[in-house]
PDB file of C-alpha atoms and ligand atoms in Angstrom:
ATOM      1  CA  MET A   1      83.782  24.784  40.141  1.00  0.00           C
ATOM      2  CA  GLN A   2      81.875  21.801  42.323  1.00  0.00           C
ATOM      3  CA  TYR A   3      82.627  18.362  40.380  1.00  0.00           C
ATOM      4  CA  ARG A   4      79.767  16.242  39.864  1.00  0.00           C
ATOM      5  CA  LEU A   5      81.330  12.513  39.572  1.00  0.00           C
ATOM      6  CA  LEU A   6      79.212   9.809  39.335  1.00  0.00           C
ATOM      7  CA  LYS A   7      76.836   8.898  42.146  1.00  0.00           C
ATOM      8  CA  PRO A   8      76.286   5.548  43.010  1.00  0.00           C
ATOM      9  CA  GLU A   9      72.747   6.087  44.257  1.00  0.00           C
ATOM     10  CA  LEU A  10      71.890   7.706  41.142  1.00  0.00           C
ATOM     11  CA  GLY A  11      72.046   4.171  39.199  1.00  0.00           C
ATOM     12  CA  HIS A  12      68.689   3.174  36.967  1.00  0.00           C
ATOM     13  CA  ARG A  13      68.132   0.437  35.543  1.00  0.00           C
ATOM     14  CA  LEU A  14      66.093   0.193  31.970  1.00  0.00           C
ATOM     15  CA  PRO A  15      64.332  -2.752  30.316  1.00  0.00           C
ATOM     16  CA  SER A  16      64.698  -1.529  26.890  1.00  0.00           C
ATOM     17  CA  VAL A  17      65.950   2.367  25.553  1.00  0.00           C
ATOM     18  CA  ASN A  18      66.850   3.631  22.371  1.00  0.00           C
ATOM     19  CA  SER A  19      70.502   4.596  23.192  1.00  0.00           C
ATOM     20  CA  THR A  20      71.357   5.034  26.976  1.00  0.00           C
ATOM     21  CA  ASN A  21      73.737   8.106  25.970  1.00  0.00           C
ATOM     22  CA  GLU A  22      70.574   9.881  24.550  1.00  0.00           C
ATOM     23  CA  TRP A  23      68.472   9.023  27.436  1.00  0.00           C
ATOM     24  CA  ILE A  24      70.737  10.303  29.845  1.00  0.00           C
ATOM     25  CA  ARG A  25      71.281  13.779  27.747  1.00  0.00           C
ATOM     26  CA  ASN A  26      67.977  14.600  28.939  1.00  0.00           C
ATOM     27  CA  PRO A  27      68.153  17.761  30.970  1.00  0.00           C
ATOM     28  CA  GLU A  28      65.810  16.560  33.443  1.00  0.00           C
ATOM     29  CA  ILE A  29      68.607  13.829  34.865  1.00  0.00           C
ATOM     30  CA  PRO A  30      70.616  15.413  36.993  1.00  0.00           C
ATOM     31  CA  PHE A  31      74.349  15.080  36.442  1.00  0.00           C
ATOM     32  CA  GLY A  32      75.723  12.187  38.404  1.00  0.00           C
ATOM     33  CA  SER A  33      73.720  10.203  36.914  1.00  0.00           C
ATOM     34  CA  TRP A  34      74.211   6.857  35.657  1.00  0.00           C
ATOM     35  CA  VAL A  35      72.079   3.817  34.065  1.00  0.00           C
ATOM     36  CA  ILE A  36      72.151   0.678  32.728  1.00  0.00           C
ATOM     37  CA  ALA A  37      69.900  -1.118  30.054  1.00  0.00           C
ATOM     38  CA  GLU A  38      69.307  -4.915  29.087  1.00  0.00           C
ATOM     39  CA  GLU A  39      68.772  -3.685  25.272  1.00  0.00           C
ATOM     40  CA  GLN A  40      69.191  -0.864  22.905  1.00  0.00           C
ATOM     41  CA  THR A  41      67.467  -0.502  19.848  1.00  0.00           C
ATOM     42  CA  GLU A  42      69.399   2.645  18.656  1.00  0.00           C
ATOM     43  CA  GLY A  43      72.740   1.861  19.924  1.00  0.00           C
ATOM     44  CA  LYS A  44      75.736   4.005  18.927  1.00  0.00           C
ATOM     45  CA  GLY A  45      79.163   4.369  18.445  1.00  0.00           C
ATOM     46  CA  ARG A  46      81.796   6.657  17.328  1.00  0.00           C
ATOM     47  CA  GLY A  47      81.888   8.177  14.156  1.00  0.00           C
ATOM     48  CA  ASN A  48      78.303   7.758  12.560  1.00  0.00           C
ATOM     49  CA  ASN A  49      79.037   4.005  13.686  1.00  0.00           C
ATOM     50  CA  ILE A  50      76.138   2.183  15.263  1.00  0.00           C
ATOM     51  CA  TRP A  51      77.062   0.144  18.264  1.00  0.00           C
ATOM     52  CA  GLN A  52      75.236  -3.690  18.514  1.00  0.00           C
ATOM     53  CA  SER A  53      75.806  -5.482  21.039  1.00  0.00           C
ATOM     54  CA  LEU A  54      76.265  -9.035  21.447  1.00  0.00           C
ATOM     55  CA  GLY A  55      75.526 -12.125  23.230  1.00  0.00           C
ATOM     56  CA  GLU A  56      73.657 -12.727  26.790  1.00  0.00           C
ATOM     57  CA  GLU A  57      73.396  -9.770  29.221  1.00  0.00           C
ATOM     58  CA  PRO A  58      75.926  -7.342  27.602  1.00  0.00           C
ATOM     59  CA  LEU A  59      77.033  -4.156  29.285  1.00  0.00           C
ATOM     60  CA  ILE A  60      75.312  -1.276  28.116  1.00  0.00           C
ATOM     61  CA  PHE A  61      76.302   1.857  30.225  1.00  0.00           C
ATOM     62  CA  SER A  62      76.222   5.656  30.157  1.00  0.00           C
ATOM     63  CA  GLY A  63      76.791   7.931  33.203  1.00  0.00           C
ATOM     64  CA  LYS A  64      76.653  11.854  32.708  1.00  0.00           C
ATOM     65  CA  LEU A  65      79.148  14.145  34.469  1.00  0.00           C
ATOM     66  CA  ARG A  66      79.995  17.866  34.819  1.00  0.00           C
ATOM     67  CA  LEU A  67      83.855  18.536  34.732  1.00  0.00           C
ATOM     68  CA  SER A  68      85.636  21.978  34.679  1.00  0.00           C
ATOM     69  CA  ALA A  69      87.375  22.378  31.163  1.00  0.00           C
ATOM     70  CA  ALA A  70      90.045  24.109  32.310  1.00  0.00           C
ATOM     71  CA  GLU A  71      91.171  21.076  34.298  1.00  0.00           C
ATOM     72  CA  ILE A  72      90.353  18.396  31.935  1.00  0.00           C
ATOM     73  CA  SER A  73      91.834  17.154  28.489  1.00  0.00           C
ATOM     74  CA  LEU A  74      88.924  15.243  26.804  1.00  0.00           C
ATOM     75  CA  PRO A  75      91.462  12.901  24.633  1.00  0.00           C
ATOM     76  CA  LEU A  76      92.879  12.008  28.072  1.00  0.00           C
ATOM     77  CA  LEU A  77      89.223  11.230  29.820  1.00  0.00           C
ATOM     78  CA  SER A  78      88.436   9.015  27.185  1.00  0.00           C
ATOM     79  CA  ILE A  79      91.743   6.811  27.663  1.00  0.00           C
ATOM     80  CA  PHE A  80      91.297   7.169  31.473  1.00  0.00           C
ATOM     81  CA  VAL A  81      87.697   5.868  30.642  1.00  0.00           C
ATOM     82  CA  SER A  82      89.434   2.950  29.437  1.00  0.00           C
ATOM     83  CA  SER A  83      91.729   2.203  32.169  1.00  0.00           C
ATOM     84  CA  ALA A  84      88.817   2.350  34.612  1.00  0.00           C
ATOM     85  CA  LEU A  85      86.787  -0.201  32.097  1.00  0.00           C
ATOM     86  CA  LEU A  86      89.988  -2.565  32.105  1.00  0.00           C
ATOM     87  CA  LYS A  87      91.111  -2.192  36.433  1.00  0.00           C
ATOM     88  CA  THR A  88      87.236  -3.391  36.298  1.00  0.00           C
ATOM     89  CA  ILE A  89      87.922  -6.332  34.295  1.00  0.00           C
ATOM     90  CA  PHE A  90      91.250  -7.227  35.593  1.00  0.00           C
ATOM     91  CA  ALA A  91      89.363  -7.098  39.028  1.00  0.00           C
ATOM     92  CA  PHE A  92      86.586  -9.581  38.182  1.00  0.00           C
ATOM     93  CA  PHE A  93      88.387 -11.581  35.850  1.00  0.00           C
ATOM     94  CA  PRO A  94      92.049 -11.700  36.995  1.00  0.00           C
ATOM     95  CA  ASP A  95      92.753 -14.236  34.090  1.00  0.00           C
ATOM     96  CA  ARG A  96      91.990 -11.496  31.458  1.00  0.00           C
ATOM     97  CA  GLU A  97      95.369  -9.696  32.637  1.00  0.00           C
ATOM     98  CA  GLU A  98      96.938 -12.292  30.268  1.00  0.00           C
ATOM     99  CA  ASP A  99      95.050 -10.997  27.034  1.00  0.00           C
ATOM    100  CA  THR A 100      93.173  -7.980  26.954  1.00  0.00           C
ATOM    101  CA  THR A 101      94.411  -4.745  26.598  1.00  0.00           C
ATOM    102  CA  ILE A 102      93.021  -0.967  25.901  1.00  0.00           C
ATOM    103  CA  LYS A 103      93.461   0.254  22.454  1.00  0.00           C
ATOM    104  CA  TRP A 104      93.700   3.980  22.102  1.00  0.00           C
ATOM    105  CA  PRO A 105      91.995   5.807  22.253  1.00  0.00           C
ATOM    106  CA  ASN A 106      89.238   4.012  24.106  1.00  0.00           C
ATOM    107  CA  ASP A 107      88.295   0.451  23.053  1.00  0.00           C
ATOM    108  CA  ILE A 108      88.929  -2.860  24.810  1.00  0.00           C
ATOM    109  CA  TYR A 109      90.533  -5.487  23.284  1.00  0.00           C
ATOM    110  CA  LYS A 110      90.985  -9.651  24.109  1.00  0.00           C
ATOM    111  CA  HIS A 111      93.758 -10.485  22.129  1.00  0.00           C
ATOM    112  CA  GLU A 112      93.374  -8.746  18.753  1.00  0.00           C
ATOM    113  CA  LYS A 113      89.726  -8.537  18.681  1.00  0.00           C
ATOM    114  CA  LYS A 114      87.118  -5.943  20.345  1.00  0.00           C
ATOM    115  CA  VAL A 115      85.284  -6.570  23.668  1.00  0.00           C
ATOM    116  CA  ALA A 116      84.511  -3.088  24.326  1.00  0.00           C
ATOM    117  CA  GLY A 117      83.658   0.243  22.914  1.00  0.00           C
ATOM    118  CA  ILE A 118      83.892   4.061  24.811  1.00  0.00           C
ATOM    119  CA  LEU A 119      81.529   6.649  23.365  1.00  0.00           C
ATOM    120  CA  VAL A 120      82.369   9.985  25.146  1.00  0.00           C
ATOM    121  CA  GLN A 121      80.135  12.888  24.169  1.00  0.00           C
ATOM    122  CA  SER A 122      80.877  16.446  25.780  1.00  0.00           C
ATOM    123  CA  GLU A 123      79.110  19.756  25.663  1.00  0.00           C
ATOM    124  CA  PHE A 124      80.994  23.110  26.248  1.00  0.00           C
ATOM    125  CA  THR A 125      79.071  26.135  28.178  1.00  0.00           C
ATOM    126  CA  ASN A 126      80.783  28.601  30.263  1.00  0.00           C
ATOM    127  CA  GLY A 127      83.869  27.024  30.829  1.00  0.00           C
ATOM    128  CA  VAL A 128      82.339  23.434  32.064  1.00  0.00           C
ATOM    129  CA  TYR A 129      82.173  20.448  30.102  1.00  0.00           C
ATOM    130  CA  ASP A 130      78.543  18.505  30.299  1.00  0.00           C
ATOM    131  CA  VAL A 131      80.039  14.806  29.580  1.00  0.00           C
ATOM    132  CA  VAL A 132      78.145  11.384  29.384  1.00  0.00           C
ATOM    133  CA  ILE A 133      80.000   8.605  29.034  1.00  0.00           C
ATOM    134  CA  GLY A 134      78.760   5.149  27.068  1.00  0.00           C
ATOM    135  CA  ILE A 135      80.587   2.305  27.439  1.00  0.00           C
ATOM    136  CA  GLY A 136      79.202  -1.102  25.739  1.00  0.00           C
ATOM    137  CA  LEU A 137      80.732  -4.465  26.617  1.00  0.00           C
ATOM    138  CA  ASN A 138      80.133  -8.053  25.451  1.00  0.00           C
ATOM    139  CA  PHE A 139      80.695  -9.954  28.347  1.00  0.00           C
ATOM    140  CA  PHE A 140      79.634 -14.051  26.988  1.00  0.00           C
ATOM    141  CA  GLY A 141      77.687 -15.387  24.070  1.00  0.00           C
ATOM    142  CA  ASN A 142      78.269 -18.437  21.542  1.00  0.00           C
ATOM    143  CA  LEU A 143      77.804 -16.328  18.154  1.00  0.00           C
ATOM    144  CA  ILE A 144      79.430 -13.882  16.609  1.00  0.00           C
ATOM    145  CA  PRO A 145      77.671 -12.294  13.183  1.00  0.00           C
ATOM    146  CA  GLU A 146      79.365 -13.417  10.130  1.00  0.00           C
ATOM    147  CA  PRO A 147      80.497  -9.458   9.463  1.00  0.00           C
ATOM    148  CA  LEU A 148      82.340  -8.873  12.729  1.00  0.00           C
ATOM    149  CA  ILE A 149      83.758 -12.495  12.735  1.00  0.00           C
ATOM    150  CA  ASP A 150      87.280 -11.384  12.154  1.00  0.00           C
ATOM    151  CA  LYS A 151      86.638  -8.143  14.741  1.00  0.00           C
ATOM    152  CA  ALA A 152      84.630  -8.806  17.741  1.00  0.00           C
ATOM    153  CA  THR A 153      84.698 -11.331  20.344  1.00  0.00           C
ATOM    154  CA  TYR A 154      83.578 -12.222  24.104  1.00  0.00           C
ATOM    155  CA  LEU A 155      85.452 -11.226  27.163  1.00  0.00           C
ATOM    156  CA  CYS A 156      84.471 -14.198  28.880  1.00  0.00           C
ATOM    157  CA  GLU A 157      84.139 -17.871  28.510  1.00  0.00           C
ATOM    158  CA  SER A 158      81.168 -18.712  30.524  1.00  0.00           C
ATOM    159  CA  LYS A 159      78.450 -16.878  31.625  1.00  0.00           C
ATOM    160  CA  MET A 160      77.910 -14.573  34.231  1.00  0.00           C
ATOM    161  CA  GLY A 161      77.032 -15.421  37.725  1.00  0.00           C
ATOM    162  CA  GLU A 162      73.801 -14.562  39.533  1.00  0.00           C
ATOM    163  CA  GLY A 163      73.705 -10.749  39.931  1.00  0.00           C
ATOM    164  CA  GLU A 164      77.582 -10.326  38.923  1.00  0.00           C
ATOM    165  CA  LEU A 165      76.832  -7.597  36.372  1.00  0.00           C
ATOM    166  CA  GLU A 166      75.407  -5.460  39.057  1.00  0.00           C
ATOM    167  CA  ARG A 167      78.536  -5.735  41.253  1.00  0.00           C
ATOM    168  CA  PHE A 168      80.561  -5.085  37.911  1.00  0.00           C
ATOM    169  CA  VAL A 169      78.759  -1.538  37.453  1.00  0.00           C
ATOM    170  CA  ASN A 170      78.598  -0.335  40.901  1.00  0.00           C
ATOM    171  CA  HIS A 171      82.730  -1.223  40.920  1.00  0.00           C
ATOM    172  CA  LEU A 172      83.168   0.588  37.397  1.00  0.00           C
ATOM    173  CA  VAL A 173      81.131   3.536  38.607  1.00  0.00           C
ATOM    174  CA  ILE A 174      83.884   3.618  41.503  1.00  0.00           C
ATOM    175  CA  GLU A 175      86.555   3.179  39.334  1.00  0.00           C
ATOM    176  CA  ILE A 176      85.290   6.022  36.902  1.00  0.00           C
ATOM    177  CA  ASN A 177      85.128   8.726  39.320  1.00  0.00           C
ATOM    178  CA  GLN A 178      88.605   7.657  40.573  1.00  0.00           C
ATOM    179  CA  ALA A 179      90.053   8.310  36.986  1.00  0.00           C
ATOM    180  CA  VAL A 180      88.748  11.507  37.094  1.00  0.00           C
ATOM    181  CA  ILE A 181      90.061  12.600  40.483  1.00  0.00           C
ATOM    182  CA  ASN A 182      93.639  11.450  39.024  1.00  0.00           C
ATOM    183  CA  LEU A 183      92.844  13.741  36.117  1.00  0.00           C
ATOM    184  CA  LEU A 184      93.303  16.672  38.244  1.00  0.00           C
ATOM    185  CA  ASP A 185      96.733  15.489  39.855  1.00  0.00           C
ATOM    186  CA  PRO A 186      99.563  15.892  37.442  1.00  0.00           C
ATOM    187  CA  SER A 187     101.392  13.593  39.305  1.00  0.00           C
ATOM    188  CA  GLN A 188      98.956  10.863  39.195  1.00  0.00           C
ATOM    189  CA  VAL A 189      98.159  11.389  35.298  1.00  0.00           C
ATOM    190  CA  MET A 190     101.662  10.416  34.646  1.00  0.00           C
ATOM    191  CA  LYS A 191     101.368   7.182  36.831  1.00  0.00           C
ATOM    192  CA  ASP A 192      98.373   6.250  35.221  1.00  0.00           C
ATOM    193  CA  LEU A 193      99.799   6.896  31.741  1.00  0.00           C
ATOM    194  CA  VAL A 194     102.485   4.199  32.844  1.00  0.00           C
ATOM    195  CA  TRP A 195      99.875   1.867  33.500  1.00  0.00           C
ATOM    196  CA  ILE A 196      97.993   2.428  30.414  1.00  0.00           C
ATOM    197  CA  GLU A 197     101.000   1.900  28.227  1.00  0.00           C
ATOM    198  CA  ALA A 198     101.973  -0.922  30.349  1.00  0.00           C
ATOM    199  CA  HIS A 199      98.180  -2.478  28.847  1.00  0.00           C
ATOM    200  CA  SER A 200      98.521  -0.742  25.525  1.00  0.00           C
ATOM    201  CA  LEU A 201      97.403  -2.812  22.352  1.00  0.00           C
ATOM    202  CA  LEU A 202      99.162  -0.352  20.437  1.00  0.00           C
ATOM    203  CA  LYS A 203     102.635  -0.200  21.729  1.00  0.00           C
ATOM    204  CA  ASN A 204     105.144  -0.713  19.708  1.00  0.00           C
ATOM    205  CA  LYS A 205     103.330  -1.483  16.950  1.00  0.00           C
ATOM    206  CA  VAL A 206     103.468  -0.437  13.272  1.00  0.00           C
ATOM    207  CA  ILE A 207     100.494   1.321  12.296  1.00  0.00           C
ATOM    208  CA  GLU A 208      98.810   3.052   9.389  1.00  0.00           C
ATOM    209  CA  ALA A 209      97.082   6.529   9.910  1.00  0.00           C
ATOM    210  CA  GLU A 210      95.588   9.479   7.833  1.00  0.00           C
ATOM    211  CA  TRP A 211      97.755  12.450   9.091  1.00  0.00           C
ATOM    212  CA  GLU A 212      97.755  16.339   7.337  1.00  0.00           C
ATOM    213  CA  GLU A 213      95.647  14.323   4.561  1.00  0.00           C
ATOM    214  CA  ARG A 214      98.124  11.550   3.529  1.00  0.00           C
ATOM    215  CA  ILE A 215      98.479   8.250   4.756  1.00  0.00           C
ATOM    216  CA  VAL A 216     101.648   7.613   7.258  1.00  0.00           C
ATOM    217  CA  ARG A 217     103.418   4.807   8.425  1.00  0.00           C
ATOM    218  CA  GLY A 218     105.157   4.869  11.664  1.00  0.00           C
ATOM    219  CA  ARG A 219     105.856   3.105  15.376  1.00  0.00           C
ATOM    220  CA  VAL A 220     103.685   3.947  18.195  1.00  0.00           C
ATOM    221  CA  LEU A 221     106.251   5.188  20.883  1.00  0.00           C
ATOM    222  CA  GLY A 222     102.885   5.954  22.934  1.00  0.00           C
ATOM    223  CA  ILE A 223     100.358   8.115  24.771  1.00  0.00           C
ATOM    224  CA  ASP A 224     101.553  11.872  26.247  1.00  0.00           C
ATOM    225  CA  GLU A 225     100.012  13.769  28.912  1.00  0.00           C
ATOM    226  CA  LEU A 226      96.927  15.194  26.641  1.00  0.00           C
ATOM    227  CA  GLY A 227      96.059  11.588  25.338  1.00  0.00           C
ATOM    228  CA  PHE A 228      97.458  11.666  21.815  1.00  0.00           C
ATOM    229  CA  LEU A 229      98.897   9.058  20.300  1.00  0.00           C
ATOM    230  CA  LEU A 230     102.936   9.757  19.820  1.00  0.00           C
ATOM    231  CA  ILE A 231     104.091   8.045  16.539  1.00  0.00           C
ATOM    232  CA  MET A 232     107.757   8.225  14.781  1.00  0.00           C
ATOM    233  CA  THR A 233     106.704   7.601  11.302  1.00  0.00           C
ATOM    234  CA  GLU A 234     109.233   5.894   8.684  1.00  0.00           C
ATOM    235  CA  THR A 235     110.818   8.660   7.323  1.00  0.00           C
ATOM    236  CA  GLY A 236     111.593   9.955  11.270  1.00  0.00           C
ATOM    237  CA  GLN A 237     109.002  12.493  12.199  1.00  0.00           C
ATOM    238  CA  LYS A 238     107.495  12.303  15.144  1.00  0.00           C
ATOM    239  CA  ILE A 239     103.728  13.225  14.528  1.00  0.00           C
ATOM    240  CA  GLU A 240     100.635  13.007  17.526  1.00  0.00           C
ATOM    241  CA  LEU A 241      96.869  11.744  16.484  1.00  0.00           C
ATOM    242  CA  MET A 242      94.244  12.901  18.339  1.00  0.00           C
ATOM    243  CA  ASP A 243      92.385   9.942  17.431  1.00  0.00           C
ATOM    244  CA  THR A 244      91.658   7.024  15.130  1.00  0.00           C
ATOM    245  CA  SER A 245      90.586   7.941  11.460  1.00  0.00           C
ATOM    246  CA  PRO A 246      89.408   4.926   9.317  1.00  0.00           C
ATOM    247  CA  LYS A 247      92.183   4.105   7.672  1.00  0.00           C
ATOM    248  CA  PHE A 248      93.919   3.758  10.957  1.00  0.00           C
ATOM    249  CA  ARG A 249      95.283   0.250  10.741  1.00  0.00           C
ATOM    250  CA  MET A 250      97.912  -1.961  12.895  1.00  0.00           C
ATOM    251  CA  ILE A 251     100.216  -3.764  10.170  1.00  0.00           C
TER     252      ILE A 251
HETATM  253  C1  BTN B 301      82.451   2.330  19.766  1.00  0.00           C
HETATM  254  O1  BTN B 301      82.887   1.516  20.116  1.00  0.00           O
HETATM  255  O2  BTN B 301      82.146   2.831  18.791  1.00  0.00           O
HETATM  256  C2  BTN B 301      81.588   2.772  21.092  1.00  0.00           C
HETATM  257  C3  BTN B 301      80.499   2.245  21.248  1.00  0.00           C
HETATM  258  C4  BTN B 301      79.912   2.813  22.719  1.00  0.00           C
HETATM  259  C5  BTN B 301      78.712   1.985  22.942  1.00  0.00           C
HETATM  260  C6  BTN B 301      77.667   2.473  24.384  1.00  0.00           C
HETATM  261  S1  BTN B 301      76.795   1.576  24.744  1.00  0.00           S
HETATM  262  C7  BTN B 301      75.779   2.171  25.914  1.00  0.00           C
HETATM  263  C8  BTN B 301      76.183   4.123  25.177  1.00  0.00           C
HETATM  264  N1  BTN B 301      74.580   4.131  24.548  1.00  0.00           N
HETATM  265  C9  BTN B 301      75.008   4.042  23.600  1.00  0.00           C
HETATM  266  O3  BTN B 301      74.336   4.770  22.619  1.00  0.00           O
HETATM  267  N2  BTN B 301      76.169   4.128  22.921  1.00  0.00           N
HETATM  268  C10 BTN B 301      77.060   3.632  24.076  1.00  0.00           C
END
């Protein structure tokens, strides 16, 4: 099939929108399009969460792709999009290599606080995934709302330069396309997983999670080739998690 990667020339910039993920799902918006917004009034997070962008000039981005379902594992796509975002962050802010990581499956953390979240939504028809990738990233600000103080932070310690957000997004579009191309090549998948593991917040951490209707505790072994998180439980059982549940936590 013909892949529909993001097209650099199909970008839109909106002053305000309910949700960029919703806006781009409109069937009149062609595959390959992407959008950034200055403000979102009903930003969506994973599960039933809302997404509240913080600070000055946050990144509010969505892109629309069409991919062959036979060749793509969606959990792996999520984690590869996280790596595309982290690579873009490192290209623009090299100091962040010291403290910024991927928190499986699709968040970016600076130290132990979240700076970015990714929401991948997909529809399956006739062997094809229509995928919307949404990314929210808080670049810089002075205030964190009280309920988020222990959970969220800003990526940068100073304001973005003139035109830097646009340059960041252009780079991100290329990195997302490269991540999708890499996903189609098994030897490249293994190489990228090695990179992701090296930049994974959860590597070797002890976590607690819901699994088969009970709470299990164990040490993270890594991420497998389908994008699942491998855990060695306290009782010596090897299990794999497909996603975090509300009870997922680092110990
Ligand atoms: C999460 O961490 O729960 C995912 C957050 C994803 C937020 C982004 S902002 C751009 C795009 N539009 C939305 O409504 N949500 C995503």
